[in-house]
mmCIF file of N, CA and C in Angstrom:
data_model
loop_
_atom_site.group_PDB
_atom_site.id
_atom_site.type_symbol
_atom_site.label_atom_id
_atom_site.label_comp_id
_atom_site.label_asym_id
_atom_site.label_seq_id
_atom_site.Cartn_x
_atom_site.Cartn_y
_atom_site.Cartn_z
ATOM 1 N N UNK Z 1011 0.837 -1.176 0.000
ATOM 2 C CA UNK Z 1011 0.000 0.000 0.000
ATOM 3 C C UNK Z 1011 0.882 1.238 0.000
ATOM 4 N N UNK Z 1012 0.259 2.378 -0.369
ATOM 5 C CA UNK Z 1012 1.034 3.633 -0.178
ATOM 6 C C UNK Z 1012 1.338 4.258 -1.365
ATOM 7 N N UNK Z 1013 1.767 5.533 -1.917
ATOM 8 C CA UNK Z 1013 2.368 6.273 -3.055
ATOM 9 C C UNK Z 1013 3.229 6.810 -2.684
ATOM 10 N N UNK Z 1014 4.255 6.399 -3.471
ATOM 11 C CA UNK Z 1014 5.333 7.272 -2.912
ATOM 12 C C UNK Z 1014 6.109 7.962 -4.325
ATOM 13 N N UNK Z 1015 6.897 9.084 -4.469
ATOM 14 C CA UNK Z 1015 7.448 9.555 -5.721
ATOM 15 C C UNK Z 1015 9.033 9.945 -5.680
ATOM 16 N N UNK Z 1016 9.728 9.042 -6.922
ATOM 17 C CA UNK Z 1016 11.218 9.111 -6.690
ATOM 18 C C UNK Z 1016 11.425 9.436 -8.306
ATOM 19 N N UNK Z 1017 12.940 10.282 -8.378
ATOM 20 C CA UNK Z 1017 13.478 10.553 -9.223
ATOM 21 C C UNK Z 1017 13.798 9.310 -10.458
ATOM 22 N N UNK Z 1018 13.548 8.693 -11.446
ATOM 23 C CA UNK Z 1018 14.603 7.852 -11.884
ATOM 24 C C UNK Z 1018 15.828 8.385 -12.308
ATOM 25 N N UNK Z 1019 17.327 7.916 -11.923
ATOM 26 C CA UNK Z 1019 18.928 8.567 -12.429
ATOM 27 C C UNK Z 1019 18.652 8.458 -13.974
ATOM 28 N N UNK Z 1020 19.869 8.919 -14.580
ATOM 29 C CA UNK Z 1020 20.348 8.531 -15.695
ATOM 30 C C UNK Z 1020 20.636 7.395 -16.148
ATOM 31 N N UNK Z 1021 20.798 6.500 -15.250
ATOM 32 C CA UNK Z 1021 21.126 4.821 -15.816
ATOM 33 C C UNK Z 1021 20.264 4.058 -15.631
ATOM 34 N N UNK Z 1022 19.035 4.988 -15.126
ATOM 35 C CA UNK Z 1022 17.396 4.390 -15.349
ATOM 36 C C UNK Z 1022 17.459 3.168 -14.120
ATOM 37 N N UNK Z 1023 17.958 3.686 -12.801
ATOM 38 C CA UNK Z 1023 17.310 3.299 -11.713
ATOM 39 C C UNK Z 1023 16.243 4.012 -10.618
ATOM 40 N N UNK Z 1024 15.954 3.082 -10.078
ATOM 41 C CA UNK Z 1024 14.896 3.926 -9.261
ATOM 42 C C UNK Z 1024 15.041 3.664 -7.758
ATOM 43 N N UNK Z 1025 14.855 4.073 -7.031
ATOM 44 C CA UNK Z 1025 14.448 3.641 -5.473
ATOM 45 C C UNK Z 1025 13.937 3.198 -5.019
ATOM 46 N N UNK Z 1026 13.573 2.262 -4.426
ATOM 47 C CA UNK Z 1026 12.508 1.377 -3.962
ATOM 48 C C UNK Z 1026 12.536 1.175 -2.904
ATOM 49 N N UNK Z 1027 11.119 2.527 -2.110
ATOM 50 C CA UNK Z 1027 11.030 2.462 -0.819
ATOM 51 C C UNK Z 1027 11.199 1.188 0.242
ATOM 52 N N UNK Z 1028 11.374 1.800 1.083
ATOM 53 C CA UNK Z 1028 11.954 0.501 2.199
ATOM 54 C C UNK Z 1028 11.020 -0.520 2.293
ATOM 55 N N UNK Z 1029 9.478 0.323 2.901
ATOM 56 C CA UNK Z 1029 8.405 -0.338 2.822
ATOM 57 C C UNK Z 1029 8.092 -1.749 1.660
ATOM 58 N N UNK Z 1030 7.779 -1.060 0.473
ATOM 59 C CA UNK Z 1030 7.968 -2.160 -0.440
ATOM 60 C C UNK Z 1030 8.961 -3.194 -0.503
ATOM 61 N N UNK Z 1031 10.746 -2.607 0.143
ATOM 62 C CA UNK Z 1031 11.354 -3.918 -0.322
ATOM 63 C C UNK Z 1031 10.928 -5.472 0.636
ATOM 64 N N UNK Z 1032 10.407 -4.182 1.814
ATOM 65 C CA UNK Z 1032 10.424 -6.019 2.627
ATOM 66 C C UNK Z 1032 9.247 -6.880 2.012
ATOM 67 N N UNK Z 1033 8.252 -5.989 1.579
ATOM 68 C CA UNK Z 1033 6.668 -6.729 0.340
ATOM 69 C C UNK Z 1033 7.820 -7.687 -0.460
ATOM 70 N N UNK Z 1034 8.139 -7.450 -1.018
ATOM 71 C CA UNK Z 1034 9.046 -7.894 -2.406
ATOM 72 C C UNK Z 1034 9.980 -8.665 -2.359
ATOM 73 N N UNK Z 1035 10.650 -8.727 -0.835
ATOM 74 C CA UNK Z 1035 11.802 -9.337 -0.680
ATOM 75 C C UNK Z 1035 13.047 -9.146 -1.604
ATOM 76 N N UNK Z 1036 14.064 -10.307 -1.626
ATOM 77 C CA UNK Z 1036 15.632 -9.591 -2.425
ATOM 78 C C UNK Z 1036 15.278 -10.264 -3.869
ATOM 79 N N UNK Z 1037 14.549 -10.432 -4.423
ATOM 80 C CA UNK Z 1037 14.186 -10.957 -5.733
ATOM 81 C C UNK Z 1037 12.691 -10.682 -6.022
ATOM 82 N N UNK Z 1038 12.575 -9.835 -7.389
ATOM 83 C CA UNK Z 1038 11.278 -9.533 -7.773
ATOM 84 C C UNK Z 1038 11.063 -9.416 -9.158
ATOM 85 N N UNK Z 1039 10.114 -9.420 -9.341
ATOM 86 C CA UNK Z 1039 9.702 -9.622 -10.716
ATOM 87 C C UNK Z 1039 9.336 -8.354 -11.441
ATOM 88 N N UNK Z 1040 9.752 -7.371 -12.811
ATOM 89 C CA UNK Z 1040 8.917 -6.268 -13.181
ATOM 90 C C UNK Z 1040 8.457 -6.735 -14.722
ATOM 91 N N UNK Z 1041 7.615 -5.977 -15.048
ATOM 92 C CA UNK Z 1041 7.319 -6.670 -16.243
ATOM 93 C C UNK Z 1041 5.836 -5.311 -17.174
ATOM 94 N N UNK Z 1042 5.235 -5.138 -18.072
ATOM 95 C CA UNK Z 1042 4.855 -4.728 -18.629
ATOM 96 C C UNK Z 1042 3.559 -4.442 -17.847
ATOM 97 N N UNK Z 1043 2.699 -3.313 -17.715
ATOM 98 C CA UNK Z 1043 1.797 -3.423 -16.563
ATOM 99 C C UNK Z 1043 0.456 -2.796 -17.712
ATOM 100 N N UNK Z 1044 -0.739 -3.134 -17.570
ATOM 101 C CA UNK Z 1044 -1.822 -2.608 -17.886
ATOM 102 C C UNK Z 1044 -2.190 -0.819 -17.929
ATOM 103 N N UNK Z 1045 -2.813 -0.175 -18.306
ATOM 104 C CA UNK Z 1045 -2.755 1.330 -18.608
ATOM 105 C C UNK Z 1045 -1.529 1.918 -18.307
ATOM 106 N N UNK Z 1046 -0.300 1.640 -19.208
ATOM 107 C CA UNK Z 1046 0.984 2.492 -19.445
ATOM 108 C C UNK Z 1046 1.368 2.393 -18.557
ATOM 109 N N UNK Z 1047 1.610 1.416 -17.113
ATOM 110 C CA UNK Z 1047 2.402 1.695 -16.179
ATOM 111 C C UNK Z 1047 3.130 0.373 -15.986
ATOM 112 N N UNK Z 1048 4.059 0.293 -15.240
ATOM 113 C CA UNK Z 1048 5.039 -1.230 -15.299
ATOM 114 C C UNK Z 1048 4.581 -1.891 -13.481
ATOM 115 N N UNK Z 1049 4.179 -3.120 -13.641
ATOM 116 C CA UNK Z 1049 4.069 -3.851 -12.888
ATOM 117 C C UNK Z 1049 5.209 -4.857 -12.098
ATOM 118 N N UNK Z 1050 5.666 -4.219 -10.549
ATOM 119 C CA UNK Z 1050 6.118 -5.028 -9.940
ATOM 120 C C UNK Z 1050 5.700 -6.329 -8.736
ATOM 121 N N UNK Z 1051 5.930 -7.100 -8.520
ATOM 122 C CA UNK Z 1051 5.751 -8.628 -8.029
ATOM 123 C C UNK Z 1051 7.107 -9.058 -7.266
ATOM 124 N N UNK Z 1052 6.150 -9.271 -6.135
ATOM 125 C CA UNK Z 1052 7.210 -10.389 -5.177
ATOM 126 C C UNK Z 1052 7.175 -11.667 -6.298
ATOM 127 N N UNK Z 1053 8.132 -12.849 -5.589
ATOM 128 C CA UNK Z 1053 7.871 -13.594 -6.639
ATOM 129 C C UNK Z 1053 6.671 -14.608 -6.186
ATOM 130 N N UNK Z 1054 6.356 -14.941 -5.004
ATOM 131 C CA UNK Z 1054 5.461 -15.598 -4.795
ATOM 132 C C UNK Z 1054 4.188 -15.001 -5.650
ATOM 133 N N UNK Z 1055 3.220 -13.673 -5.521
ATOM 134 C CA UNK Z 1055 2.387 -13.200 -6.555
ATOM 135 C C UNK Z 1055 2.814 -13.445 -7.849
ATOM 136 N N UNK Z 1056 4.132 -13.217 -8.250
ATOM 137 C CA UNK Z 1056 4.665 -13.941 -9.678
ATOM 138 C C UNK Z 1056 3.863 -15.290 -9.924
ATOM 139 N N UNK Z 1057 4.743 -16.059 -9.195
ATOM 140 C CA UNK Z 1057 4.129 -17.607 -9.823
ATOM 141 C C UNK Z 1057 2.942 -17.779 -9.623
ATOM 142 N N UNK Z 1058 1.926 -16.984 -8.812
ATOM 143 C CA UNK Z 1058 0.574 -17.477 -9.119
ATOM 144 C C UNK Z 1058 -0.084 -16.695 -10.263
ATOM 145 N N UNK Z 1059 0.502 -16.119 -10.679
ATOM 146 C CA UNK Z 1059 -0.374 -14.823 -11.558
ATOM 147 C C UNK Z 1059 0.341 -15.740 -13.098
ATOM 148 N N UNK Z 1060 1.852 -16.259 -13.158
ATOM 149 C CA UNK Z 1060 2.061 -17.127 -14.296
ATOM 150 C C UNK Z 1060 1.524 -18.390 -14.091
ATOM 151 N N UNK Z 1061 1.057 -19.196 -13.003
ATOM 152 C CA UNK Z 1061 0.614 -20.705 -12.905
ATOM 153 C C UNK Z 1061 -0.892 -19.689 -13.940
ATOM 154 N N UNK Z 1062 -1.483 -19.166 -13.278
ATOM 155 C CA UNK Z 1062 -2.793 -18.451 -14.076
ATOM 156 C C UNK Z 1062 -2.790 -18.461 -15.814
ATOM 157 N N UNK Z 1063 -1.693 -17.659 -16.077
ATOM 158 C CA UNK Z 1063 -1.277 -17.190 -17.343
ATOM 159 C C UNK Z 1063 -0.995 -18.834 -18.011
ATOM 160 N N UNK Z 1064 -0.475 -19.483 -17.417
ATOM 161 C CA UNK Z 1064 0.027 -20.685 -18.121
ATOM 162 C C UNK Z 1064 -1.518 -21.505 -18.859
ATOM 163 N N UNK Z 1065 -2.225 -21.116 -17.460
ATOM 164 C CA UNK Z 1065 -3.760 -22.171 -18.101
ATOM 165 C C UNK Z 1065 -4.448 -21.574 -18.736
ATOM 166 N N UNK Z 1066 -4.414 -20.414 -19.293
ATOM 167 C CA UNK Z 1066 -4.960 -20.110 -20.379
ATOM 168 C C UNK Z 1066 -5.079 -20.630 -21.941
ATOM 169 N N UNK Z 1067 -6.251 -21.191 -22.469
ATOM 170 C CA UNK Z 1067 -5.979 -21.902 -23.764
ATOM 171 C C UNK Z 1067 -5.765 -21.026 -24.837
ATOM 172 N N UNK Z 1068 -4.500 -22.130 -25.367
ATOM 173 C CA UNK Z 1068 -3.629 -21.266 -26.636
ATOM 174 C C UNK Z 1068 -3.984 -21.432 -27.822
ATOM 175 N N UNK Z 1069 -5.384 -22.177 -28.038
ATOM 176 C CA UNK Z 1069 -6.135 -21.756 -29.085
ATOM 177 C C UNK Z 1069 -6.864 -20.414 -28.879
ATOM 178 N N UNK Z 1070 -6.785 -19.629 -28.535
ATOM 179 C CA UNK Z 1070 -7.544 -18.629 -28.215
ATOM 180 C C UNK Z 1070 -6.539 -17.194 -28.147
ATOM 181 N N UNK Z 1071 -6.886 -16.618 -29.475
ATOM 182 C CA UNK Z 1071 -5.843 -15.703 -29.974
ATOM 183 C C UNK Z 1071 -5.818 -15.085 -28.761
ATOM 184 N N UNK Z 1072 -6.971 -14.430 -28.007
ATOM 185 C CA UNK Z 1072 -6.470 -13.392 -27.140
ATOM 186 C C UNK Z 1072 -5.957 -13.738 -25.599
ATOM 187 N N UNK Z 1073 -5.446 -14.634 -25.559
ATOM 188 C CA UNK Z 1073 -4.990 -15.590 -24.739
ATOM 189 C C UNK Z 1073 -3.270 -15.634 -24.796
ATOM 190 N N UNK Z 1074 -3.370 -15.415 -25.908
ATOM 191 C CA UNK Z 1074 -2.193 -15.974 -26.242
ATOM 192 C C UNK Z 1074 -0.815 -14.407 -26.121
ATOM 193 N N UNK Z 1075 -2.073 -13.222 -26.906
ATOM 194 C CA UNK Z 1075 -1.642 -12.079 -26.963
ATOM 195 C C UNK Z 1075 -1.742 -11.440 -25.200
ATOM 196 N N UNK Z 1076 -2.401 -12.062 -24.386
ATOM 197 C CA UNK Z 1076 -2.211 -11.388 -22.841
ATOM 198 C C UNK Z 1076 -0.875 -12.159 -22.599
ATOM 199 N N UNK Z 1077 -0.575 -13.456 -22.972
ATOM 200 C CA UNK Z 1077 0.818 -14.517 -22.112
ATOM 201 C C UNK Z 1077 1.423 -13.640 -22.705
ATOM 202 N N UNK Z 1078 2.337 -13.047 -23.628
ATOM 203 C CA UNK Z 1078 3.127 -12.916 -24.751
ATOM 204 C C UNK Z 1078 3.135 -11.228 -23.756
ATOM 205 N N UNK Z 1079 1.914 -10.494 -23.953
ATOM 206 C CA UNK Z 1079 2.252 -9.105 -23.149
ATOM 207 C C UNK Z 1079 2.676 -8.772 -21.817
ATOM 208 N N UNK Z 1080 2.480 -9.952 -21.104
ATOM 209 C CA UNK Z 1080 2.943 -9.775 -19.466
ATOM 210 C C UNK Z 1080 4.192 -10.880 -19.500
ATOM 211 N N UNK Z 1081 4.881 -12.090 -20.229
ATOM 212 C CA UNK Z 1081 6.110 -12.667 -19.855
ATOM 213 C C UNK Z 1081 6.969 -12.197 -20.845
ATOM 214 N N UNK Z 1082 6.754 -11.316 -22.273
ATOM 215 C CA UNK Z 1082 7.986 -10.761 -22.890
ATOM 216 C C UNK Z 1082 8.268 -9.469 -22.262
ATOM 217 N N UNK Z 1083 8.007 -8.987 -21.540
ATOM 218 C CA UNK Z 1083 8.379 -7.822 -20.585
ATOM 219 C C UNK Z 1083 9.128 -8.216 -19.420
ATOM 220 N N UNK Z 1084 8.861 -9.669 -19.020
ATOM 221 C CA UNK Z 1084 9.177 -9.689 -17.315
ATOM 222 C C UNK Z 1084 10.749 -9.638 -17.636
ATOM 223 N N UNK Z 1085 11.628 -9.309 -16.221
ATOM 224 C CA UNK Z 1085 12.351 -9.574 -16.158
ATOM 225 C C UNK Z 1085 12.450 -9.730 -14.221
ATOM 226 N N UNK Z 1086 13.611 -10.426 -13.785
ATOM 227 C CA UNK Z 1086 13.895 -10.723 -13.067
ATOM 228 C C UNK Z 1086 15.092 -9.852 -12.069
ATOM 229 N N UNK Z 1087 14.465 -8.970 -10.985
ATOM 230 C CA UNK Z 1087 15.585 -8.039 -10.292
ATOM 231 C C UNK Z 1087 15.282 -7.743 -8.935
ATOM 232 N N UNK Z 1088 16.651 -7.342 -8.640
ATOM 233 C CA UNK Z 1088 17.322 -7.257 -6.817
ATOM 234 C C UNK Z 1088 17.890 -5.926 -7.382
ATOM 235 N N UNK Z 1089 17.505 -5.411 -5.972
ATOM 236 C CA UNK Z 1089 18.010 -4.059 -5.303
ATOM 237 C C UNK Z 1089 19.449 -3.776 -4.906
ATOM 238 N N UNK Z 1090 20.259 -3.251 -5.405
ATOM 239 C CA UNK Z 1090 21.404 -2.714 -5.047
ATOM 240 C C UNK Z 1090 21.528 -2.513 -3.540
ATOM 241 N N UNK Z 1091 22.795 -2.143 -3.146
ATOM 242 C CA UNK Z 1091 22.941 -1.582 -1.576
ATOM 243 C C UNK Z 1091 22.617 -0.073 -1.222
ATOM 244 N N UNK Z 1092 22.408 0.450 -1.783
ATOM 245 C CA UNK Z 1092 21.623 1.660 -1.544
ATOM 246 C C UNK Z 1092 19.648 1.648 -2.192
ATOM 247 N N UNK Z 1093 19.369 0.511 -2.757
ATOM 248 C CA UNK Z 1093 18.099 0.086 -2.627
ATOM 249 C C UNK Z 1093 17.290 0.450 -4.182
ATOM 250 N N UNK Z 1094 18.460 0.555 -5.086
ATOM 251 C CA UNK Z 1094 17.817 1.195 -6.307
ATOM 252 C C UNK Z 1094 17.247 -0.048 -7.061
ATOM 253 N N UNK Z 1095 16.997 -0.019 -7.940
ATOM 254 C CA UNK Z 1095 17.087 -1.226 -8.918
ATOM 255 C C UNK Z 1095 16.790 -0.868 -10.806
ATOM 256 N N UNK Z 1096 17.506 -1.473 -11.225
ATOM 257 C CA UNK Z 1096 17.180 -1.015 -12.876
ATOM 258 C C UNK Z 1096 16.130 -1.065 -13.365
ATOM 259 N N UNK Z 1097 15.602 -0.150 -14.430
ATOM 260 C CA UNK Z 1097 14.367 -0.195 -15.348
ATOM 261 C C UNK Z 1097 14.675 -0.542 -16.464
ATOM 262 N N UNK Z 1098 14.608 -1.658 -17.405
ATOM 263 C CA UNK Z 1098 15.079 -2.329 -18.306
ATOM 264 C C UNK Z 1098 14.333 -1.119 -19.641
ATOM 265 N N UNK Z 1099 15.379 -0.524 -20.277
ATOM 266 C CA UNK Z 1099 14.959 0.372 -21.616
ATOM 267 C C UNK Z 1099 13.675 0.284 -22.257
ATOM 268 N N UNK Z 1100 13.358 -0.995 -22.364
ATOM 269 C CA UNK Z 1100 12.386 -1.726 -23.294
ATOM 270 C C UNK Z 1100 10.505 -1.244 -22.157
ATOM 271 N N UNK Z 1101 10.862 -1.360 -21.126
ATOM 272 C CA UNK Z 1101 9.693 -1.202 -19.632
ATOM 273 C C UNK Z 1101 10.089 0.447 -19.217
ATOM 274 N N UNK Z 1102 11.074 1.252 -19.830
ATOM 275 C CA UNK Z 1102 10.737 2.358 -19.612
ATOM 276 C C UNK Z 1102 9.967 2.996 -20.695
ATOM 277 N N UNK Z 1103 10.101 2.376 -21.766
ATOM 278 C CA UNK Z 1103 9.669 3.113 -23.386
ATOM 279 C C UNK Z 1103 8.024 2.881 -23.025
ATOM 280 N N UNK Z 1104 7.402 1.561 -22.793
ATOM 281 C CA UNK Z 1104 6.089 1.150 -22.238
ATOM 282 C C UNK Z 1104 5.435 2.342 -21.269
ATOM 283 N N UNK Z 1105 5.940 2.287 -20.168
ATOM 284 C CA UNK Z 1105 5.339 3.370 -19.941
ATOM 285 C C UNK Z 1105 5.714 4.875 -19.542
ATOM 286 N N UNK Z 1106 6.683 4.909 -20.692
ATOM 287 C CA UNK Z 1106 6.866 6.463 -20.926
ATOM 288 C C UNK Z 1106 7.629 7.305 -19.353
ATOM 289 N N UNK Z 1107 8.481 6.538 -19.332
ATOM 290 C CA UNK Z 1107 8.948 6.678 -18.118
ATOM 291 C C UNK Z 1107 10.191 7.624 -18.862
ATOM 292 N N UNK Z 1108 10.933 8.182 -18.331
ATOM 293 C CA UNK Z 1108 12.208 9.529 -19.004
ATOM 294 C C UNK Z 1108 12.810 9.711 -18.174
ATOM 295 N N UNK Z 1109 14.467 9.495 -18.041
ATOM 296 C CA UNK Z 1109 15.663 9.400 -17.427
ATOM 297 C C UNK Z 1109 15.405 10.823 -16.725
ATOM 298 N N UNK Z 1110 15.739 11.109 -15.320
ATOM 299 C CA UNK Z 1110 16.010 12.247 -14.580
ATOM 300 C C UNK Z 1110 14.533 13.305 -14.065
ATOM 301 N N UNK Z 1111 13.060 11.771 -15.083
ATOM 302 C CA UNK Z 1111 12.031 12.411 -14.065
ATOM 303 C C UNK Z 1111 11.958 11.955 -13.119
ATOM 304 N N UNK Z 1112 11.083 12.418 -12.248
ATOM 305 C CA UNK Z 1112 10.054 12.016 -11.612
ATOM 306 C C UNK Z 1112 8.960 10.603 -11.893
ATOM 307 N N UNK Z 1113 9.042 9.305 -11.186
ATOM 308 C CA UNK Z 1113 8.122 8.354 -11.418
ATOM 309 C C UNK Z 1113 7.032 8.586 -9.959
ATOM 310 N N UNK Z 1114 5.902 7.476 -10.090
ATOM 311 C CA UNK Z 1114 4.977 7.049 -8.859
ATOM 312 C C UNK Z 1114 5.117 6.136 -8.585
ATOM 313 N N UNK Z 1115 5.385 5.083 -7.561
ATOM 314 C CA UNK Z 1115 5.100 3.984 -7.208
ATOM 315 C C UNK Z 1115 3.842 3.539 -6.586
ATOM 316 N N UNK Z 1116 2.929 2.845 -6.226
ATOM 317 C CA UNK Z 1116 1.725 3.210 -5.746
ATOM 318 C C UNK Z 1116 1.895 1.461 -5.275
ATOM 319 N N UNK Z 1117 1.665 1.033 -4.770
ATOM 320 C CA UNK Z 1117 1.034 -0.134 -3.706
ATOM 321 C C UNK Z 1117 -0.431 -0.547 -4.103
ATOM 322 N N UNK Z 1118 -0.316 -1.439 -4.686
ATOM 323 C CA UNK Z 1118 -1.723 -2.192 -5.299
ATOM 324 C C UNK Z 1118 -2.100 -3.710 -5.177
ATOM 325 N N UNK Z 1119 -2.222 -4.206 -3.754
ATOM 326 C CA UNK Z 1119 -3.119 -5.178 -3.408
ATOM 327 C C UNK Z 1119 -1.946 -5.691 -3.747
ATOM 328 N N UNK Z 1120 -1.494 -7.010 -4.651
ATOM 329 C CA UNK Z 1120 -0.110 -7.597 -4.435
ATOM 330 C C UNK Z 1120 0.978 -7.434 -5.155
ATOM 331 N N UNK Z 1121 0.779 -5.988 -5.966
ATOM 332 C CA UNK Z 1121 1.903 -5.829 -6.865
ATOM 333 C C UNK Z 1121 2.515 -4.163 -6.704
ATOM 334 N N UNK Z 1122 3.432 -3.867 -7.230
ATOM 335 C CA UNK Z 1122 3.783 -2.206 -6.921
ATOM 336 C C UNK Z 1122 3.329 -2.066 -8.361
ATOM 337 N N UNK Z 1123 2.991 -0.742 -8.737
ATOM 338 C CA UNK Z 1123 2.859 -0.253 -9.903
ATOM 339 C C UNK Z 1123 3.882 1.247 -10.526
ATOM 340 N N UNK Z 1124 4.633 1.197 -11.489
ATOM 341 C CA UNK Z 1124 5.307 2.262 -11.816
ATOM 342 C C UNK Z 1124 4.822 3.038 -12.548
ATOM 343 N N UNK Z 1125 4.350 4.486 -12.126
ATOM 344 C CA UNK Z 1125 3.878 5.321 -13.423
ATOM 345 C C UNK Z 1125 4.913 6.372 -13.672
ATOM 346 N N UNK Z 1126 5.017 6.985 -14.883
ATOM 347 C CA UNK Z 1126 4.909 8.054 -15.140
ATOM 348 C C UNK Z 1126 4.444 9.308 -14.109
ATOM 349 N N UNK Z 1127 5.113 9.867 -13.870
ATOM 350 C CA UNK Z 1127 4.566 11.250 -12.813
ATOM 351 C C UNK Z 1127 3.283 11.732 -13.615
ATOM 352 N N UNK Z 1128 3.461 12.370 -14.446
ATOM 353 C CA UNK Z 1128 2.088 13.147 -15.176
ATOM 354 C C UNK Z 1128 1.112 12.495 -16.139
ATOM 355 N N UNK Z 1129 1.598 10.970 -16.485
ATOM 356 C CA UNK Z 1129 0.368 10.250 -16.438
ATOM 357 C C UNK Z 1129 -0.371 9.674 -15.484
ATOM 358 N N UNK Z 1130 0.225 9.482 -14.351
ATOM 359 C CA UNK Z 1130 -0.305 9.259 -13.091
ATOM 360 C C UNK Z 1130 -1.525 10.381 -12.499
ATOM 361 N N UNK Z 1131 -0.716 11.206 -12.601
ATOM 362 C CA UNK Z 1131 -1.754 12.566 -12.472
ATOM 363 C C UNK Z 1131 -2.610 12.487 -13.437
ATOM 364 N N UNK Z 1132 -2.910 12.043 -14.585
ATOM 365 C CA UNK Z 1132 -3.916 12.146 -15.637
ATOM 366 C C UNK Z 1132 -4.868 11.205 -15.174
ATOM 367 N N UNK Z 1133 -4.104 9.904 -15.206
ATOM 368 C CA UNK Z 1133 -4.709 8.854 -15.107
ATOM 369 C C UNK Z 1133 -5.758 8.992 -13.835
ATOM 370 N N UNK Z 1134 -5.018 9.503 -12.204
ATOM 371 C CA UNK Z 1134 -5.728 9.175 -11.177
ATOM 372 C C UNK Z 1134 -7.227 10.502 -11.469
ATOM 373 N N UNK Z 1135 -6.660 11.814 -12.098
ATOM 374 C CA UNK Z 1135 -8.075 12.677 -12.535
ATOM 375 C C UNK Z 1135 -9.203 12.530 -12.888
ATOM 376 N N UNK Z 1136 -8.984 11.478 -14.088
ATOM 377 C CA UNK Z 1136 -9.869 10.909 -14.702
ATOM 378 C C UNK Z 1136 -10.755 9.939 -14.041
ATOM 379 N N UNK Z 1137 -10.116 9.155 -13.557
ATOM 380 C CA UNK Z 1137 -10.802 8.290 -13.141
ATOM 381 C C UNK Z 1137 -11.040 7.933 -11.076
ATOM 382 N N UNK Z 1138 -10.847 9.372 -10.935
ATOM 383 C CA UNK Z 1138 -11.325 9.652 -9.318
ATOM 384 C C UNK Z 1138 -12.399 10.012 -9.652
ATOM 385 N N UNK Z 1139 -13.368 10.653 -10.011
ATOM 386 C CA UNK Z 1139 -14.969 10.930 -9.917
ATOM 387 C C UNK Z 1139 -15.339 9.472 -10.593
ATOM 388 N N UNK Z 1140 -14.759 9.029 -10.990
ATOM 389 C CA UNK Z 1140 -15.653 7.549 -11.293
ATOM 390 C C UNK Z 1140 -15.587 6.342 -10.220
ATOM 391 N N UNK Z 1141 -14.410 6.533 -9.379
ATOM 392 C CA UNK Z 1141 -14.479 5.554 -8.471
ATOM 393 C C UNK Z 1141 -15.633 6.019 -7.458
ATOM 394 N N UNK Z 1142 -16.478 6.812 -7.261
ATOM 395 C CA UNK Z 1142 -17.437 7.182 -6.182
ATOM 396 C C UNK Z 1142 -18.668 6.673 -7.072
ATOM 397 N N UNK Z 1143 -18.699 6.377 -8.378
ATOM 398 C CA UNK Z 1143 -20.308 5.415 -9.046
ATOM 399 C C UNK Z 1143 -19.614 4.067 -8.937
ATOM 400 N N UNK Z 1144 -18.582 3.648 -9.007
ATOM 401 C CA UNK Z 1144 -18.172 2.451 -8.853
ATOM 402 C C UNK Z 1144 -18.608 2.102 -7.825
ATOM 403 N N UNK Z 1145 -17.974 2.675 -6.638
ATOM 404 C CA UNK Z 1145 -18.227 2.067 -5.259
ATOM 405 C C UNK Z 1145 -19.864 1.678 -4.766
ATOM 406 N N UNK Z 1146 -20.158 2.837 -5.578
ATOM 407 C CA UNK Z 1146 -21.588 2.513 -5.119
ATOM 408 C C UNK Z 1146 -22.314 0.833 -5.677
ATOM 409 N N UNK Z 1147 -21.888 0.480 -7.133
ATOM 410 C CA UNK Z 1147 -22.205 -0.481 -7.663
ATOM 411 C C UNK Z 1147 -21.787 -1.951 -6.939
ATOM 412 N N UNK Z 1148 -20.657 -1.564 -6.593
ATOM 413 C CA UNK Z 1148 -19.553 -2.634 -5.692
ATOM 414 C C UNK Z 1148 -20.559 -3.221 -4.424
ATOM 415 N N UNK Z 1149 -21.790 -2.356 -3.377
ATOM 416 C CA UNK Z 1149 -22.331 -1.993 -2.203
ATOM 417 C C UNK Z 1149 -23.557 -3.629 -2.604
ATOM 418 N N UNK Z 1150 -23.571 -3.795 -3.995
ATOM 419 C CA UNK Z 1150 -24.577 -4.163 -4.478
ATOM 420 C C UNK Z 1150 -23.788 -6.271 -4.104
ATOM 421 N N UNK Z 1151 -22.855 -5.667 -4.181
ATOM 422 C CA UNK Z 1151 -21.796 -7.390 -3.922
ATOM 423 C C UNK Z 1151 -21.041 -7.472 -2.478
ATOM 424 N N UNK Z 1152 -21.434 -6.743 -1.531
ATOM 425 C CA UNK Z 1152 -21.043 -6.792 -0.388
ATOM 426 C C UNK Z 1152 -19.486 -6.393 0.013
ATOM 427 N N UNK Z 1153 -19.464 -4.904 -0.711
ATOM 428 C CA UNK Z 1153 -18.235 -4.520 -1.070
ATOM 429 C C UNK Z 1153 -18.343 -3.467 -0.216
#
């Protein structure tokens, strides 16, 4: 849980609050994330979210195009001794992430999420007056 906002350097690392590393432990997973932002994973949430991905049938084009968008992105990373860790070129271009900004990290139920600073801000604008008709719909499922 939590938002927190760090610089990425020039060699396209980032910081990764304390909080999160103990979520995450010394090995984690990042990988291509849903609306322009990059998705991080302890690895335990890893392997259940790929045991998932695996049973999906591969006759089924769009099946095939979700495995292919969340494991050709992943990659596999540990935190340096000052707690940074790399953003692989390919997962900064995705979501528009730019050497010497400003990113978001945000805490999301079992994964961290990386945005963009000012798509973050777009993104959460937009869609804060809609989470108050959501919630209400949610009331209807014992939410």
């Amino acid at each position: 849980m939590g938002e927190y906002t760090h610089a990425i350097d020039a060699k396209g690392r980032i910081i990764l609050p304390a909080d999160f590393r103990q979520e995450l432990g010394v090995s984690f997973i990042i990988t291509k994330g849903l609306d322009k932002c990059l998705f991080l994973y302890g690895q335990l949430a890893w392997d259940e979210l790929a045991a998932k991905l695996r049973a999906l049938p591969l006759v089924k084009p769009e099946a095939r195009a979700v495995v292919r968008f969340f494991f050709s992105g992943a990659r596999q990373l540990e935190c340096d001794k000052q707690g940074r860790f790399l953003v692989p070129a390919n997962l900064r271009n995705h979501a528009g992430i730019i050497l010497k900004q400003d990113v978001v990290l945000t805490g999301v139920d079992n994964r961290i999420e990386i945005w963009n600073k000012e798509q973050w801000a777009g993104y959460s604008g937009e869609v804060e007056p809609e989470v108050t008709a959501i919630a209400a719909t949610l009331a209807d499922l014992d939410i």
